[in-house]
CSV table of C-alpha atoms and ligand atoms in Angstrom, one decimal:
chain,number,residue,atom,x,y,z
A,1,MET,CA,6.9,22.0,13.9
A,2,ARG,CA,4.4,22.2,16.7
A,3,GLU,CA,5.1,20.8,20.1
A,4,PHE,CA,3.8,17.4,21.0
A,5,LYS,CA,4.1,14.9,23.8
A,6,ILE,CA,5.8,11.5,23.3
A,7,ALA,CA,4.6,8.2,24.7
A,8,GLU,CA,6.7,5.0,24.6
A,9,PRO,CA,4.6,2.0,25.5
A,10,LYS,CA,6.5,-1.3,26.1
A,11,THR,CA,3.8,-3.9,25.3
A,12,ALA,CA,0.9,-4.2,22.9
A,13,ASP,CA,-1.5,-4.2,25.8
A,14,GLU,CA,0.0,-0.9,27.2
A,15,LEU,CA,-0.2,0.6,23.7
A,16,ALA,CA,-3.9,-0.5,23.3
A,17,ALA,CA,-4.8,0.9,26.7
A,18,LEU,CA,-3.0,4.2,26.0
A,19,LEU,CA,-4.8,4.6,22.7
A,20,ALA,CA,-8.2,3.8,24.3
A,21,GLU,CA,-7.7,6.3,27.1
A,22,THR,CA,-6.0,9.3,25.6
A,23,THR,CA,-8.1,12.4,24.7
A,24,GLU,CA,-5.2,13.9,22.6
A,25,THR,CA,-5.0,13.8,18.8
A,26,THR,CA,-2.7,10.9,18.4
A,27,ALA,CA,-0.2,9.8,15.7
A,28,LEU,CA,1.6,6.5,15.8
A,29,ILE,CA,5.3,6.7,14.7
A,30,ALA,CA,7.1,3.6,13.4
A,31,GLY,CA,10.2,4.4,11.3
A,32,GLY,CA,9.0,8.0,10.9
A,33,THR,CA,10.1,8.3,7.3
A,34,ASP,CA,6.6,9.5,6.3
A,35,LEU,CA,5.1,10.8,9.6
A,36,ILE,CA,8.0,13.2,10.5
A,37,ASP,CA,7.6,14.9,7.1
A,38,GLU,CA,3.9,15.3,7.7
A,39,LEU,CA,4.4,16.7,11.2
A,40,LYS,CA,7.1,19.1,10.1
A,41,SER,CA,5.1,20.5,7.2
A,42,GLY,CA,2.0,20.8,9.3
A,43,VAL,CA,0.0,18.5,7.1
A,44,ALA,CA,-0.4,16.2,10.1
A,45,THR,CA,-0.8,17.5,13.7
A,46,ALA,CA,-0.7,15.5,16.9
A,47,GLY,CA,-0.8,16.4,20.6
A,48,LEU,CA,0.6,12.9,21.4
A,49,VAL,CA,3.0,10.9,19.3
A,50,VAL,CA,3.1,7.3,20.2
A,51,ASP,CA,6.5,5.6,19.5
A,52,LEU,CA,6.0,2.0,18.5
A,53,ARG,CA,9.7,1.1,18.5
A,54,GLY,CA,9.8,-0.1,22.1
A,55,VAL,CA,6.7,-2.2,21.9
A,56,ALA,CA,7.7,-5.9,22.4
A,57,GLY,CA,6.6,-8.4,19.9
A,58,LEU,CA,5.7,-6.1,17.0
A,59,ALA,CA,8.9,-6.8,14.9
A,60,GLY,CA,10.1,-9.9,13.2
A,61,ILE,CA,9.2,-12.6,10.7
A,62,THR,CA,8.1,-16.0,11.8
A,63,LYS,CA,7.1,-19.2,10.0
A,64,GLU,CA,3.6,-20.3,11.0
A,65,LYS,CA,2.7,-24.0,11.7
A,66,ASP,CA,0.6,-24.0,8.5
A,67,GLY,CA,3.6,-23.0,6.4
A,68,GLY,CA,2.6,-19.4,6.1
A,69,LEU,CA,4.5,-16.3,7.3
A,70,ARG,CA,3.7,-13.8,10.0
A,71,ILE,CA,5.3,-10.4,9.5
A,72,GLY,CA,5.2,-8.0,12.5
A,73,ALA,CA,4.1,-4.5,11.7
A,74,MET,CA,7.5,-3.1,13.0
A,75,THR,CA,9.5,-5.4,10.8
A,76,ARG,CA,11.9,-3.1,8.8
A,77,VAL,CA,11.5,-3.2,5.0
A,78,VAL,CA,15.2,-4.1,4.7
A,79,ASP,CA,14.6,-7.2,6.8
A,80,LEU,CA,11.6,-8.3,4.7
A,81,ALA,CA,13.7,-7.8,1.5
A,82,GLY,CA,16.5,-9.9,2.9
A,83,ASP,CA,14.5,-12.7,4.4
A,84,VAL,CA,15.3,-16.1,2.9
A,85,THR,CA,11.8,-17.6,3.1
A,86,VAL,CA,10.4,-14.5,1.4
A,87,ALA,CA,12.9,-14.8,-1.4
A,88,LYS,CA,12.1,-18.5,-1.8
A,89,ASP,CA,8.3,-18.6,-1.4
A,90,TYR,CA,7.2,-15.1,-2.2
A,91,PRO,CA,9.5,-13.6,-4.9
A,92,GLY,CA,7.0,-10.9,-5.9
A,93,LEU,CA,7.0,-9.6,-2.3
A,94,LYS,CA,10.8,-9.5,-2.2
A,95,GLU,CA,10.8,-7.6,-5.5
A,96,ALA,CA,8.2,-5.1,-4.1
A,97,ALA,CA,10.3,-4.6,-1.0
A,98,LEU,CA,13.5,-4.0,-3.0
A,99,SER,CA,11.8,-1.6,-5.4
A,100,LEU,CA,10.7,0.6,-2.5
A,101,ALA,CA,12.5,4.0,-1.9
A,102,THR,CA,16.2,4.0,-1.1
A,103,PRO,CA,18.5,1.8,1.1
A,104,GLN,CA,18.3,4.4,3.8
A,105,LEU,CA,14.5,4.5,3.8
A,106,ARG,CA,14.3,0.7,3.7
A,107,ASN,CA,16.6,0.6,6.7
A,108,ALA,CA,14.3,2.9,8.7
A,109,GLY,CA,10.9,2.2,7.2
A,110,THR,CA,8.7,-0.5,8.5
A,111,VAL,CA,6.1,-2.8,7.0
A,112,GLY,CA,3.2,-1.3,9.1
A,113,GLY,CA,4.3,2.2,8.2
A,114,ASN,CA,4.5,1.3,4.5
A,115,LEU,CA,1.0,-0.1,4.5
A,116,CYS,CA,-0.4,2.9,6.5
A,117,GLN,CA,1.5,5.7,4.8
A,118,ARG,CA,-0.5,8.7,3.7
A,119,PRO,CA,-0.9,9.5,-0.1
A,120,ARG,CA,1.6,11.6,-2.0
A,121,CYS,CA,-1.0,13.8,-3.8
A,122,TRP,CA,0.7,17.3,-4.1
A,123,TYR,CA,-2.5,19.1,-3.1
A,124,TYR,CA,-2.8,16.9,0.0
A,125,ARG,CA,0.9,17.4,0.9
A,126,ASP,CA,0.7,21.2,0.5
A,127,PRO,CA,-0.1,22.6,4.0
A,128,GLU,CA,-1.6,25.7,2.4
A,129,VAL,CA,-4.3,23.7,0.5
A,130,ALA,CA,-7.5,22.6,2.3
A,131,CYS,CA,-8.4,19.7,0.1
A,132,ARG,CA,-11.2,17.3,0.8
A,133,LYS,CA,-8.8,14.8,2.5
A,134,LYS,CA,-8.0,17.6,5.0
A,135,GLY,CA,-11.6,18.5,5.7
A,136,GLY,CA,-12.0,21.0,2.8
A,137,PHE,CA,-14.7,21.0,0.2
A,138,ASN,CA,-12.8,20.5,-3.1
A,139,CYS,CA,-10.5,18.0,-4.7
A,140,PHE,CA,-8.1,20.3,-6.5
A,141,ALA,CA,-6.6,17.5,-8.6
A,142,TYR,CA,-9.9,16.7,-10.3
A,143,GLN,CA,-9.8,19.8,-12.5
A,144,GLY,CA,-6.2,20.7,-11.8
A,145,ARG,CA,-2.8,19.0,-12.2
A,146,ASN,CA,-3.5,15.3,-12.2
A,147,LYS,CA,-0.8,13.4,-14.0
A,148,TYR,CA,0.0,11.3,-10.9
A,149,HIS,CA,-3.6,10.6,-10.0
A,150,CYS,CA,-6.0,7.7,-10.3
A,151,LEU,CA,-7.6,5.9,-13.2
A,152,PHE,CA,-10.0,3.9,-11.0
A,153,GLY,CA,-12.0,4.4,-7.8
A,154,GLY,CA,-11.8,8.1,-7.5
A,155,SER,CA,-14.9,9.8,-6.2
A,156,GLY,CA,-14.4,13.3,-4.8
A,157,CYS,CA,-10.7,12.5,-4.2
A,158,PHE,CA,-8.3,11.1,-6.8
A,159,ILE,CA,-5.3,10.0,-4.9
A,160,VAL,CA,-3.4,6.8,-5.6
A,161,ALA,CA,-2.3,4.2,-3.1
A,162,PRO,CA,1.5,4.7,-2.8
A,163,SER,CA,2.6,1.5,-1.0
A,164,ASP,CA,4.7,-1.0,-3.0
A,165,LEU,CA,4.2,-3.8,-0.4
A,166,ALA,CA,0.4,-3.5,-0.4
A,167,PRO,CA,-0.3,-4.8,-4.0
A,168,ALA,CA,2.2,-7.7,-3.5
A,169,LEU,CA,0.6,-8.7,-0.2
A,170,VAL,CA,-3.0,-8.4,-1.4
A,171,SER,CA,-2.1,-10.6,-4.4
A,172,LEU,CA,-0.8,-13.2,-2.0
A,173,GLY,CA,-4.1,-13.2,0.0
A,174,ALA,CA,-2.5,-11.6,3.1
A,175,ARG,CA,-4.5,-10.9,6.2
A,176,VAL,CA,-3.8,-8.2,8.8
A,177,THR,CA,-4.2,-8.4,12.5
A,178,ILE,CA,-5.5,-5.2,14.1
A,179,GLY,CA,-4.9,-4.6,17.8
A,180,SER,CA,-7.0,-2.5,20.2
A,181,ALA,CA,-8.2,-2.4,23.8
A,182,LYS,CA,-11.2,-4.6,22.7
A,183,GLY,CA,-8.8,-7.3,21.6
A,184,ASP,CA,-7.3,-8.4,18.3
A,185,LYS,CA,-9.2,-8.9,15.0
A,186,THR,CA,-7.9,-10.3,11.7
A,187,ILE,CA,-9.2,-9.2,8.3
A,188,PRO,CA,-8.1,-9.6,4.7
A,189,LEU,CA,-5.6,-6.9,3.7
A,190,GLU,CA,-7.8,-6.2,0.7
A,191,GLY,CA,-10.6,-5.2,3.0
A,192,PHE,CA,-8.2,-3.0,5.2
A,193,TYR,CA,-8.1,-0.3,2.5
A,194,ALA,CA,-11.2,1.9,1.9
A,195,LEU,CA,-12.1,4.1,-1.1
A,196,PRO,CA,-12.7,7.8,-0.6
A,197,GLU,CA,-16.5,7.2,-0.9
A,198,ILE,CA,-16.3,5.4,2.5
A,199,ASP,CA,-14.4,8.2,4.3
A,200,VAL,CA,-12.4,10.7,2.2
A,201,THR,CA,-10.2,11.7,5.2
A,202,ARG,CA,-8.5,8.3,5.6
A,203,GLU,CA,-7.4,5.4,3.4
A,204,ASN,CA,-8.1,2.4,5.6
A,205,VAL,CA,-10.6,1.1,8.1
A,206,LEU,CA,-8.5,1.7,11.3
A,207,GLU,CA,-10.7,3.4,13.9
A,208,LYS,CA,-9.5,5.5,16.8
A,209,GLY,CA,-7.6,3.2,19.3
A,210,GLN,CA,-6.7,0.6,16.7
A,211,PHE,CA,-3.2,-0.2,15.3
A,212,LEU,CA,-1.7,-2.7,12.9
A,213,LYS,CA,0.0,-5.6,14.7
A,214,SER,CA,1.0,-8.0,11.9
A,215,VAL,CA,0.5,-9.3,8.4
A,216,ALA,CA,0.0,-13.0,7.7
A,217,VAL,CA,0.8,-14.5,4.3
A,218,PRO,CA,-0.7,-17.9,3.5
A,219,ALA,CA,1.6,-20.8,2.7
A,220,PRO,CA,2.5,-20.9,-1.0
A,221,LYS,CA,0.5,-23.4,-3.1
A,222,PRO,CA,2.3,-26.0,-5.2
A,223,GLY,CA,3.3,-24.3,-8.5
A,224,GLN,CA,2.7,-20.8,-7.1
A,225,LYS,CA,4.8,-18.0,-8.7
A,226,GLY,CA,4.8,-14.3,-8.1
A,227,ALA,CA,6.2,-11.1,-9.7
A,228,TYR,CA,6.1,-7.4,-9.0
A,229,VAL,CA,6.7,-4.9,-11.8
A,230,LYS,CA,7.0,-1.2,-10.9
A,231,LEU,CA,7.0,1.5,-13.6
A,232,LYS,CA,8.4,4.9,-12.4
A,233,GLU,CA,9.1,8.3,-13.9
A,234,ARG,CA,12.7,8.2,-12.9
A,235,GLY,CA,15.4,5.5,-12.9
A,236,THR,CA,16.3,6.3,-9.3
A,237,TRP,CA,14.0,6.1,-6.3
A,238,ASP,CA,10.5,7.0,-7.0
A,239,PHE,CA,6.9,6.1,-6.3
A,240,ALA,CA,5.1,3.9,-8.8
A,241,LEU,CA,3.2,5.5,-11.7
A,242,ALA,CA,1.7,2.1,-12.1
A,243,SER,CA,2.8,-1.3,-10.6
A,244,ALA,CA,1.5,-4.8,-11.1
A,245,ALA,CA,1.7,-7.6,-8.5
A,246,VAL,CA,0.8,-11.0,-10.0
A,247,THR,CA,0.5,-14.2,-8.0
A,248,ALA,CA,-0.5,-17.3,-10.0
A,249,VAL,CA,-0.5,-21.1,-9.8
A,250,VAL,CA,1.2,-22.1,-13.0
A,251,LYS,CA,0.9,-25.7,-14.4
A,252,GLY,CA,2.4,-26.5,-17.8
A,253,GLY,CA,2.5,-22.9,-18.8
A,254,THR,CA,-1.2,-22.4,-18.0
A,255,LEU,CA,-2.3,-19.9,-15.3
A,256,GLU,CA,-4.6,-22.1,-13.2
A,257,GLU,CA,-5.2,-19.5,-10.4
A,258,ILE,CA,-4.3,-15.9,-10.7
A,259,ALA,CA,-4.5,-12.7,-8.6
A,260,ILE,CA,-3.6,-9.3,-10.1
A,261,VAL,CA,-3.3,-6.2,-8.0
A,262,MET,CA,-2.2,-2.8,-9.3
A,263,GLY,CA,-0.5,0.0,-7.4
A,264,GLY,CA,-0.5,3.7,-8.4
A,265,VAL,CA,-3.7,3.6,-10.3
A,266,ALA,CA,-6.4,3.8,-7.6
A,267,PRO,CA,-6.9,5.1,-4.1
A,268,VAL,CA,-6.5,1.6,-2.8
A,269,PRO,CA,-4.5,-1.4,-4.1
A,270,TRP,CA,-6.7,-2.2,-7.2
A,271,ARG,CA,-7.6,-5.8,-8.0
A,272,LEU,CA,-8.1,-6.5,-11.7
A,273,LYS,CA,-10.7,-9.2,-11.4
A,274,LYS,CA,-11.9,-8.8,-15.0
A,275,ALA,CA,-8.3,-9.3,-16.3
A,276,GLU,CA,-8.0,-12.4,-14.0
A,277,ASP,CA,-11.1,-13.9,-15.6
A,278,VAL,CA,-9.6,-13.4,-19.0
A,279,LEU,CA,-6.3,-15.0,-18.1
A,280,ARG,CA,-7.4,-17.8,-15.8
A,281,GLY,CA,-7.1,-21.4,-17.2
A,282,LYS,CA,-5.2,-20.4,-20.3
A,283,PRO,CA,-1.5,-20.1,-21.4
A,284,ALA,CA,-0.3,-16.5,-21.2
A,285,THR,CA,0.2,-14.9,-24.7
A,286,GLU,CA,0.6,-11.3,-25.6
A,287,PRO,CA,-2.9,-11.0,-27.3
A,288,LEU,CA,-4.5,-12.6,-24.3
A,289,ILE,CA,-2.8,-10.1,-21.9
A,290,ARG,CA,-3.9,-7.2,-24.2
A,291,GLN,CA,-7.5,-8.6,-24.0
A,292,ALA,CA,-7.1,-8.8,-20.2
A,293,ALA,CA,-5.8,-5.2,-19.9
A,294,ASP,CA,-8.7,-4.0,-22.1
A,295,ALA,CA,-11.2,-5.8,-19.9
A,296,ALA,CA,-9.8,-4.1,-16.9
A,297,LEU,CA,-9.5,-0.7,-18.6
A,298,ALA,CA,-13.2,-0.7,-19.5
A,299,ASP,CA,-13.7,0.5,-15.9
A,300,ALA,CA,-11.1,3.3,-16.0
A,301,THR,CA,-11.9,7.0,-16.1
A,302,PRO,CA,-8.7,8.8,-16.9
A,303,LEU,CA,-8.4,12.4,-15.9
A,304,ARG,CA,-7.1,15.2,-18.2
A,305,GLU,CA,-3.4,14.5,-17.6
A,306,ASN,CA,-3.1,10.8,-16.6
A,307,GLY,CA,-4.4,8.9,-19.7
A,308,TYR,CA,-0.8,7.7,-20.3
A,309,LYS,CA,-1.3,5.4,-17.3
A,310,THR,CA,-3.6,3.2,-19.4
A,311,ASP,CA,-0.5,2.2,-21.5
A,312,LEU,CA,1.5,1.7,-18.3
A,313,LEU,CA,-1.2,-0.6,-16.9
A,314,TYR,CA,-0.9,-2.8,-19.9
A,315,ALA,CA,3.0,-2.7,-19.9
A,316,ALA,CA,3.2,-3.6,-16.2
A,317,LEU,CA,0.6,-6.3,-16.5
A,318,LYS,CA,2.4,-7.8,-19.5
A,319,GLN,CA,5.8,-7.9,-17.8
A,320,ALA,CA,4.4,-9.3,-14.6
A,321,VAL,CA,2.2,-12.0,-16.2
A,322,MET,CA,5.0,-13.0,-18.6
A,323,ALA,CA,7.4,-13.3,-15.7
A,324,VAL,CA,5.2,-15.7,-13.8
A,325,ALA,CA,4.3,-17.7,-16.9
A,326,ALA,CA,7.9,-18.2,-18.0
B,401,FAD,C1,11.9,10.0,-0.4
B,401,FAD,C2,10.8,9.0,-0.1
B,401,FAD,C3,10.6,7.9,-1.0
B,401,FAD,C4,9.7,6.9,-0.7
B,401,FAD,N1,9.5,6.0,-1.7
B,401,FAD,C5,8.6,5.0,-1.4
B,401,FAD,C6,8.4,4.0,-2.4
B,401,FAD,O1,9.0,4.0,-3.5
B,401,FAD,N2,7.5,3.0,-2.2
B,401,FAD,C7,6.8,3.0,-1.0
B,401,FAD,O2,5.9,2.1,-0.9
B,401,FAD,N3,6.9,4.0,-0.1
B,401,FAD,C8,7.9,4.9,-0.3
B,401,FAD,N4,8.0,5.9,0.7
B,401,FAD,C9,7.1,6.0,1.8
B,401,FAD,C10,7.5,5.5,3.2
B,401,FAD,O3,8.3,6.4,3.9
B,401,FAD,C11,8.0,4.1,3.3
B,401,FAD,O4,7.1,3.3,2.6
B,401,FAD,C12,8.1,3.5,4.8
B,401,FAD,O5,8.1,2.1,4.7
B,401,FAD,C13,7.1,4.0,5.8
B,401,FAD,O6,7.4,3.3,7.0
B,401,FAD,P1,7.7,4.1,8.4
B,401,FAD,O7,7.9,3.0,9.4
B,401,FAD,O8,8.8,5.0,8.2
B,401,FAD,O9,6.3,4.8,8.6
B,401,FAD,P2,6.0,6.1,9.5
B,401,FAD,O10,6.4,7.3,8.8
B,401,FAD,O11,6.5,5.9,10.9
B,401,FAD,O12,4.4,6.0,9.5
B,401,FAD,C14,3.7,6.2,8.3
B,401,FAD,C15,2.2,6.2,8.6
B,401,FAD,O13,1.7,5.0,9.1
B,401,FAD,C16,1.2,5.0,10.4
B,401,FAD,N5,1.6,3.8,11.1
B,401,FAD,C17,2.9,3.3,11.2
B,401,FAD,N6,2.9,2.2,11.8
B,401,FAD,C18,1.6,1.9,12.1
B,401,FAD,C19,0.9,0.8,12.8
B,401,FAD,N7,1.6,-0.3,13.2
B,401,FAD,N8,-0.4,0.8,12.9
B,401,FAD,C20,-1.1,1.9,12.4
B,401,FAD,N9,-0.6,3.0,11.8
B,401,FAD,C21,0.8,2.9,11.7
B,401,FAD,C22,1.8,6.3,11.0
B,401,FAD,O14,0.9,6.9,12.0
B,401,FAD,C23,1.9,7.2,9.8
B,401,FAD,O15,0.6,7.8,9.5
B,401,FAD,C24,9.0,6.9,0.5
B,401,FAD,C25,9.2,8.0,1.4
B,401,FAD,C26,10.1,8.9,1.2
B,401,FAD,C27,10.3,10.0,2.2
């Protein structure tokens, strides 16, 4: 592990000023469950590691005046999973938080770190491999070992978005507040993530000097239901091979409004708008869900070893839609 300096800002303004002024290569550390591995292996390097744990006001869950919820970036995953309002109003988000990693990792890991974690692609994680994400010329997964890679959205890089919280939050219409020395700005979480064709070396739109401050989830609508289904290779902790987050307004068994977001199948949380169009305004039945999955899969381009994920997409979608329609 290479040497680095540590900074411990105490306020968001101090953090923003530090990030604006420093000329060092900088890494933000929250719970450290992903970043420390990257620094140890040499996949990530930093001259300055900025510790977010002492920054006032970045942790905690608060109810907004409009009935929505604000979740600070430094809120621990365990606190999100145990929050009573999350359990009552956003059951899909609770399921996503509980499905994530292990109790130890949920204790240390934060919501901001979860949303900003780097991909698990084994070529990217191998310090000996100079893949495109690390400034090289090739994506070795494309013609190599690609059973864990993407069905949608890959162009020159075929990673999948690993976060469990991201699909659940995108399906809820969450917005993120980004801090910097220029002030705060708020954007939809869906627009926070960026495909490799935008910039293959990063997975989101954060620029130098910016950091994630909080996530805001809109108040639940009357009749709103949610579910998160995560399909994994192993029964114990694991990342999703495919996961489906579904948020829908259900009236008399009919899906009046619906948002479907998949994890593990694309470099970003992947919205299945064509499937939503098939399901919207109708009672959920197995043949209709099959039709919805087929509409979504018309855009899929499986690689040599990951065609099985098309079946997982259908299975996750069916379980999640049936759960909200029940
Ligand atoms: C064995 C293992 C299993 C795991 N399983 C899962 C799983 O099943 N599902 C899942 O979703 N994840 C999983 N993870 C990934 C991850 O460790 C956790 O999701 C955790 O929540 C990350 O949070 P952290 O606070 O530890 O992040 P850190 O490691 O501190 O940071 C992760 C990244 O986010 C950046 N970052 C952190 N906070 C901010 C911020 N506020 N603004 C901008 N950038 C920021 C850091 O610079 C770093 O690049 C797993 C990790 C391990 C090691």
